[in-house]
Short mmCIF file of C-alpha atoms in Angstrom, two decimals:
data_model
loop_
_atom_site.label_atom_id
_atom_site.label_comp_id
_atom_site.label_asym_id
_atom_site.label_seq_id
_atom_site.Cartn_x
_atom_site.Cartn_y
_atom_site.Cartn_z
CA MET A 215 102.31 10.60 66.27
CA PRO A 216 102.02 14.39 66.00
CA THR A 217 105.18 16.13 64.78
CA ALA A 218 106.27 19.58 65.78
CA THR A 219 107.61 22.25 63.50
CA THR A 220 111.38 22.28 63.95
CA LYS A 221 114.23 24.77 64.18
CA GLY A 222 117.95 24.08 64.22
CA TYR A 223 119.97 20.93 63.62
CA LEU A 224 118.59 17.43 62.98
CA GLN A 225 119.81 13.99 61.98
CA LEU A 226 117.64 12.18 59.46
CA ASP A 227 118.29 8.72 60.88
CA ARG A 228 117.22 9.85 64.35
CA ILE A 229 113.84 11.11 63.19
CA PRO A 230 111.18 8.55 64.15
CA SER A 231 109.74 6.62 61.22
CA GLU A 232 105.95 6.78 61.43
CA PRO A 233 104.02 3.75 60.14
CA ILE A 234 101.25 5.02 57.85
CA ALA A 235 99.89 1.84 56.26
CA PRO A 236 101.14 -1.76 56.09
CA LEU A 237 103.47 -0.87 53.21
CA ILE A 238 104.16 2.81 53.92
CA SER A 239 106.15 4.74 56.51
CA ARG A 240 107.50 8.29 56.60
CA ARG A 241 109.87 10.67 58.35
CA LEU A 242 108.93 14.37 58.56
CA VAL A 243 111.03 17.51 58.79
CA ALA A 244 108.81 20.57 59.01
CA GLY A 245 109.57 24.26 59.07
CA GLU A 246 106.93 26.96 59.19
CA LYS A 247 106.82 27.37 55.40
CA GLY A 248 108.06 24.09 53.94
CA MET A 249 108.04 20.39 54.84
CA LEU A 250 110.26 17.50 53.74
CA VAL A 251 108.68 14.03 53.81
CA PHE A 252 110.93 11.00 53.41
CA TRP A 253 108.75 8.09 52.29
CA SER A 254 109.67 4.43 52.55
CA MET A 255 107.34 2.42 50.35
CA LYS A 256 107.32 -1.35 50.20
CA ALA A 257 106.66 -3.21 46.95
CA GLY A 258 102.92 -3.06 46.21
CA ALA A 259 102.26 0.26 47.98
CA HIS A 260 99.76 2.62 46.34
CA ALA A 261 98.89 6.26 46.94
CA ALA A 262 95.38 6.54 45.49
CA ALA A 263 94.32 9.49 43.34
CA HIS A 264 94.24 12.72 45.33
CA HIS A 265 94.98 16.41 45.22
CA HIS A 266 95.68 19.13 47.73
CA PRO A 267 96.27 22.88 47.62
CA HIS A 268 99.91 22.44 48.74
CA GLU A 269 102.60 22.53 46.06
CA GLN A 270 104.55 19.25 45.99
CA ILE A 271 107.99 18.54 44.52
CA PHE A 272 109.08 14.89 44.47
CA TRP A 273 112.55 13.38 44.07
CA VAL A 274 112.89 9.60 43.71
CA LEU A 275 115.89 8.50 45.81
CA LYS A 276 115.77 4.74 45.18
CA GLY A 277 113.50 2.18 43.53
CA THR A 278 110.61 2.72 41.11
CA MET A 279 107.53 4.91 41.27
CA ASP A 280 104.87 4.67 38.58
CA PHE A 281 103.32 8.10 38.70
CA ARG A 282 100.28 9.79 37.21
CA LEU A 283 100.36 13.58 37.18
CA GLY A 284 97.08 14.85 35.77
CA ASP A 285 96.72 12.62 32.72
CA GLU A 286 100.46 11.99 32.12
CA LYS A 287 101.84 8.69 33.40
CA ARG A 288 105.59 8.07 33.80
CA THR A 289 107.81 5.46 35.38
CA CYS A 290 110.18 7.34 37.69
CA ARG A 291 113.46 6.02 39.07
CA ALA A 292 116.34 7.44 41.13
CA GLY A 293 117.00 11.04 40.07
CA ASP A 294 113.56 11.57 38.55
CA MET A 295 111.61 14.51 39.91
CA GLY A 296 108.32 16.30 39.47
CA VAL A 297 106.74 19.62 40.34
CA ILE A 298 103.03 19.26 41.15
CA PRO A 299 101.23 22.59 41.40
CA GLY A 300 98.54 22.86 44.08
CA GLY A 301 95.23 21.33 43.07
CA VAL A 302 96.55 18.93 40.39
CA GLU A 303 95.40 15.32 40.81
CA HIS A 304 98.11 12.68 41.09
CA GLU A 305 98.50 9.01 41.97
CA ALA A 306 101.46 6.69 42.58
CA TRP A 307 102.23 2.97 42.51
CA PHE A 308 105.36 1.33 43.88
CA PRO A 309 106.22 -1.99 42.18
CA GLU A 310 109.36 -2.44 44.31
CA ASP A 311 110.72 -1.08 47.60
CA THR A 312 111.16 2.64 46.94
CA GLU A 313 112.31 5.80 48.72
CA VAL A 314 110.99 9.21 47.73
CA LEU A 315 111.46 12.70 49.11
CA ASP A 316 108.46 15.01 48.86
CA VAL A 317 108.76 18.74 49.53
CA PHE A 318 105.45 20.40 50.40
CA SER A 319 104.94 24.16 50.51
CA PRO A 320 103.20 25.06 52.72
CA PRO A 321 103.59 22.14 55.17
CA ARG A 322 100.83 19.52 55.19
CA GLU A 323 98.87 20.25 58.35
CA ASP A 324 97.32 16.77 58.24
CA PHE A 325 100.80 15.18 58.29
CA LEU A 326 101.80 17.28 61.30
CA ALA A 327 98.71 15.97 63.08
CA GLY A 328 99.90 12.39 62.41
CA GLY A 329 98.24 9.35 60.84
CA PRO A 330 97.52 8.33 57.27
CA PRO A 331 95.76 10.44 54.67
CA ALA A 332 92.60 8.77 53.33
CA TYR A 333 94.33 7.98 50.02
CA MET A 334 96.96 5.84 51.75
CA ARG A 335 94.87 3.84 54.19
CA LYS A 336 94.92 0.76 51.98
CA GLY A 337 98.69 1.25 51.57
CA MET B 1385 121.53 31.71 33.52
CA PRO B 1386 117.94 32.58 34.51
CA THR B 1387 115.84 29.59 35.51
CA ALA B 1388 112.12 29.30 35.00
CA THR B 1389 109.64 28.05 37.51
CA THR B 1390 108.77 24.50 36.51
CA LYS B 1391 105.76 22.21 36.31
CA GLY B 1392 105.68 18.51 35.58
CA TYR B 1393 108.41 15.89 35.25
CA LEU B 1394 112.18 16.51 35.44
CA GLN B 1395 115.41 14.54 35.59
CA LEU B 1396 117.97 15.87 38.04
CA ASP B 1397 120.99 14.92 35.92
CA ARG B 1398 119.57 16.79 32.91
CA ILE B 1399 119.21 20.06 34.80
CA PRO B 1400 122.08 22.36 33.80
CA SER B 1401 124.68 22.88 36.51
CA GLU B 1402 125.26 26.62 36.91
CA PRO B 1403 128.77 27.73 37.90
CA ILE B 1404 128.45 30.21 40.77
CA ALA B 1405 132.04 30.67 41.93
CA PRO B 1406 135.29 28.82 41.24
CA LEU B 1407 134.41 26.17 43.85
CA ILE B 1408 130.61 26.27 43.72
CA SER B 1409 127.94 25.15 41.27
CA ARG B 1410 124.22 24.47 41.64
CA ARG B 1411 121.18 22.92 40.02
CA LEU B 1412 117.76 24.50 40.65
CA VAL B 1413 114.26 23.06 40.68
CA ALA B 1414 111.71 25.77 41.38
CA GLY B 1415 107.99 25.66 41.89
CA GLU B 1416 105.86 28.70 42.68
CA LYS B 1417 106.09 28.19 46.45
CA GLY B 1418 109.22 26.15 47.06
CA MET B 1419 112.68 25.70 45.50
CA LEU B 1420 115.20 22.86 45.68
CA VAL B 1421 118.85 23.80 45.22
CA PHE B 1422 121.40 21.02 44.70
CA TRP B 1423 124.82 22.43 45.60
CA SER B 1424 128.15 20.95 44.52
CA MET B 1425 130.89 22.47 46.64
CA LYS B 1426 134.57 21.79 46.09
CA ALA B 1427 137.01 21.53 49.00
CA GLY B 1428 137.71 25.03 50.32
CA ALA B 1429 134.37 26.59 49.32
CA HIS B 1430 132.85 29.10 51.72
CA ALA B 1431 129.42 30.67 51.96
CA ALA B 1432 130.07 33.85 53.97
CA ALA B 1433 127.76 34.98 56.77
CA HIS B 1434 124.35 35.98 55.43
CA HIS B 1435 120.64 35.88 56.12
CA HIS B 1436 117.48 36.13 54.07
CA PRO B 1437 113.77 36.19 54.79
CA HIS B 1438 113.27 32.79 53.06
CA GLU B 1439 113.06 29.70 55.24
CA GLN B 1440 115.85 27.24 54.41
CA ILE B 1441 116.06 23.51 55.19
CA PHE B 1442 119.38 21.82 54.39
CA TRP B 1443 120.21 18.14 53.97
CA VAL B 1444 123.85 17.09 53.56
CA LEU B 1445 123.99 14.40 50.87
CA LYS B 1446 127.74 13.74 50.80
CA GLY B 1447 130.94 15.20 52.28
CA THR B 1448 131.36 17.63 55.17
CA MET B 1449 129.85 21.03 55.89
CA ASP B 1450 131.03 23.06 58.87
CA PHE B 1451 128.01 25.17 59.63
CA ARG B 1452 127.20 28.12 61.84
CA LEU B 1453 123.52 28.70 62.57
CA GLY B 1454 123.17 31.82 64.67
CA ASP B 1455 125.88 31.22 67.28
CA GLU B 1456 125.81 27.39 67.15
CA LYS B 1457 128.53 25.71 65.09
CA ARG B 1458 128.32 22.05 64.02
CA THR B 1459 130.15 19.75 61.67
CA CYS B 1460 127.50 18.21 59.40
CA ARG B 1461 127.91 15.07 57.32
CA ALA B 1462 125.64 12.90 55.15
CA GLY B 1463 122.21 12.68 56.74
CA ASP B 1464 122.60 15.82 58.85
CA MET B 1465 119.94 18.46 58.37
CA GLY B 1466 118.95 21.87 59.63
CA VAL B 1467 115.92 24.14 59.64
CA ILE B 1468 116.88 27.81 59.36
CA PRO B 1469 113.99 30.18 60.00
CA GLY B 1470 113.85 33.33 57.88
CA GLY B 1471 116.16 36.09 59.08
CA VAL B 1472 118.62 33.89 61.03
CA GLU B 1473 122.28 34.47 60.13
CA HIS B 1474 124.27 31.45 58.97
CA GLU B 1475 127.60 30.59 57.36
CA ALA B 1476 129.14 27.44 55.88
CA TRP B 1477 132.60 26.06 55.14
CA PHE B 1478 133.36 23.00 53.02
CA PRO B 1479 136.64 21.29 53.91
CA GLU B 1480 136.11 18.56 51.29
CA ASP B 1481 134.02 18.09 48.14
CA THR B 1482 130.45 18.17 49.40
CA GLU B 1483 126.87 17.92 48.09
CA VAL B 1484 124.00 19.60 49.88
CA LEU B 1485 120.31 20.01 49.11
CA ASP B 1486 118.71 23.25 50.25
CA VAL B 1487 114.95 23.73 50.25
CA PHE B 1488 113.87 27.38 50.22
CA SER B 1489 110.32 28.56 50.89
CA PRO B 1490 109.46 30.81 49.18
CA PRO B 1491 111.83 30.38 46.20
CA ARG B 1492 114.93 32.61 46.11
CA GLU B 1493 114.13 35.24 43.49
CA ASP B 1494 117.82 36.10 43.18
CA PHE B 1495 118.64 32.46 42.31
CA LEU B 1496 115.95 32.42 39.62
CA ALA B 1497 117.56 35.51 38.12
CA GLY B 1498 120.88 33.63 37.93
CA GLY B 1499 124.39 34.42 39.14
CA PRO B 1500 126.08 34.28 42.53
CA PRO B 1501 124.79 35.85 45.72
CA ALA B 1502 127.24 38.38 47.21
CA TYR B 1503 128.18 35.96 50.00
CA MET B 1504 129.45 33.36 47.52
CA ARG B 1505 131.44 35.52 45.09
CA LYS B 1506 134.74 34.54 46.63
CA GLY B 1507 133.57 30.89 46.55
#
């Protein structure tokens, strides 16, 4: 489900939710320079270790995300955030149903093209 | 109150809230490439017409924001969003207490330096 870069007004609940893996779906809002990704993770979801050149800032909206940023592990809950510079390896586990907003700068080209990244295929 | 670019873990409710105008305060989370700004606007706040080269994506979290994007006005409530390309004039009015997240790419250098932008001094 390719997603276009957007301009103007949007409503989050009208953005199609794209199934990514059995336990993972996402909604995308992409500008030319930044991208917001609203993740819905079901209990048991896992984003395997990965890194990318894009800067990523996460904000946990609901639930629990066990996160590894480089070699520092933390349990993150609603209101917890993180700034992941480009190139830094990270990994995430979701022991319960969880919602997270990721902000990527620049936008993830692979997400605009649609489909799961390799590190989420097992979901 | 200058704010440093950040790396690693953060908690939103531990980020200092910076008073910007009598009716406006904000919390900043800044990476090198993107910045999240959590605005708390009191009823009656106004961000006067302005534009900047930074791309801006807004997400209304709570309350009501009457927004003008170019020549298109809309009343935005929780879940409403907008993608404002760099250079496009916009203006916002807050008829009730309202919370909005703005994502700027690249980060607003003037916000990192601290203090109100000219278009918010009357708040």
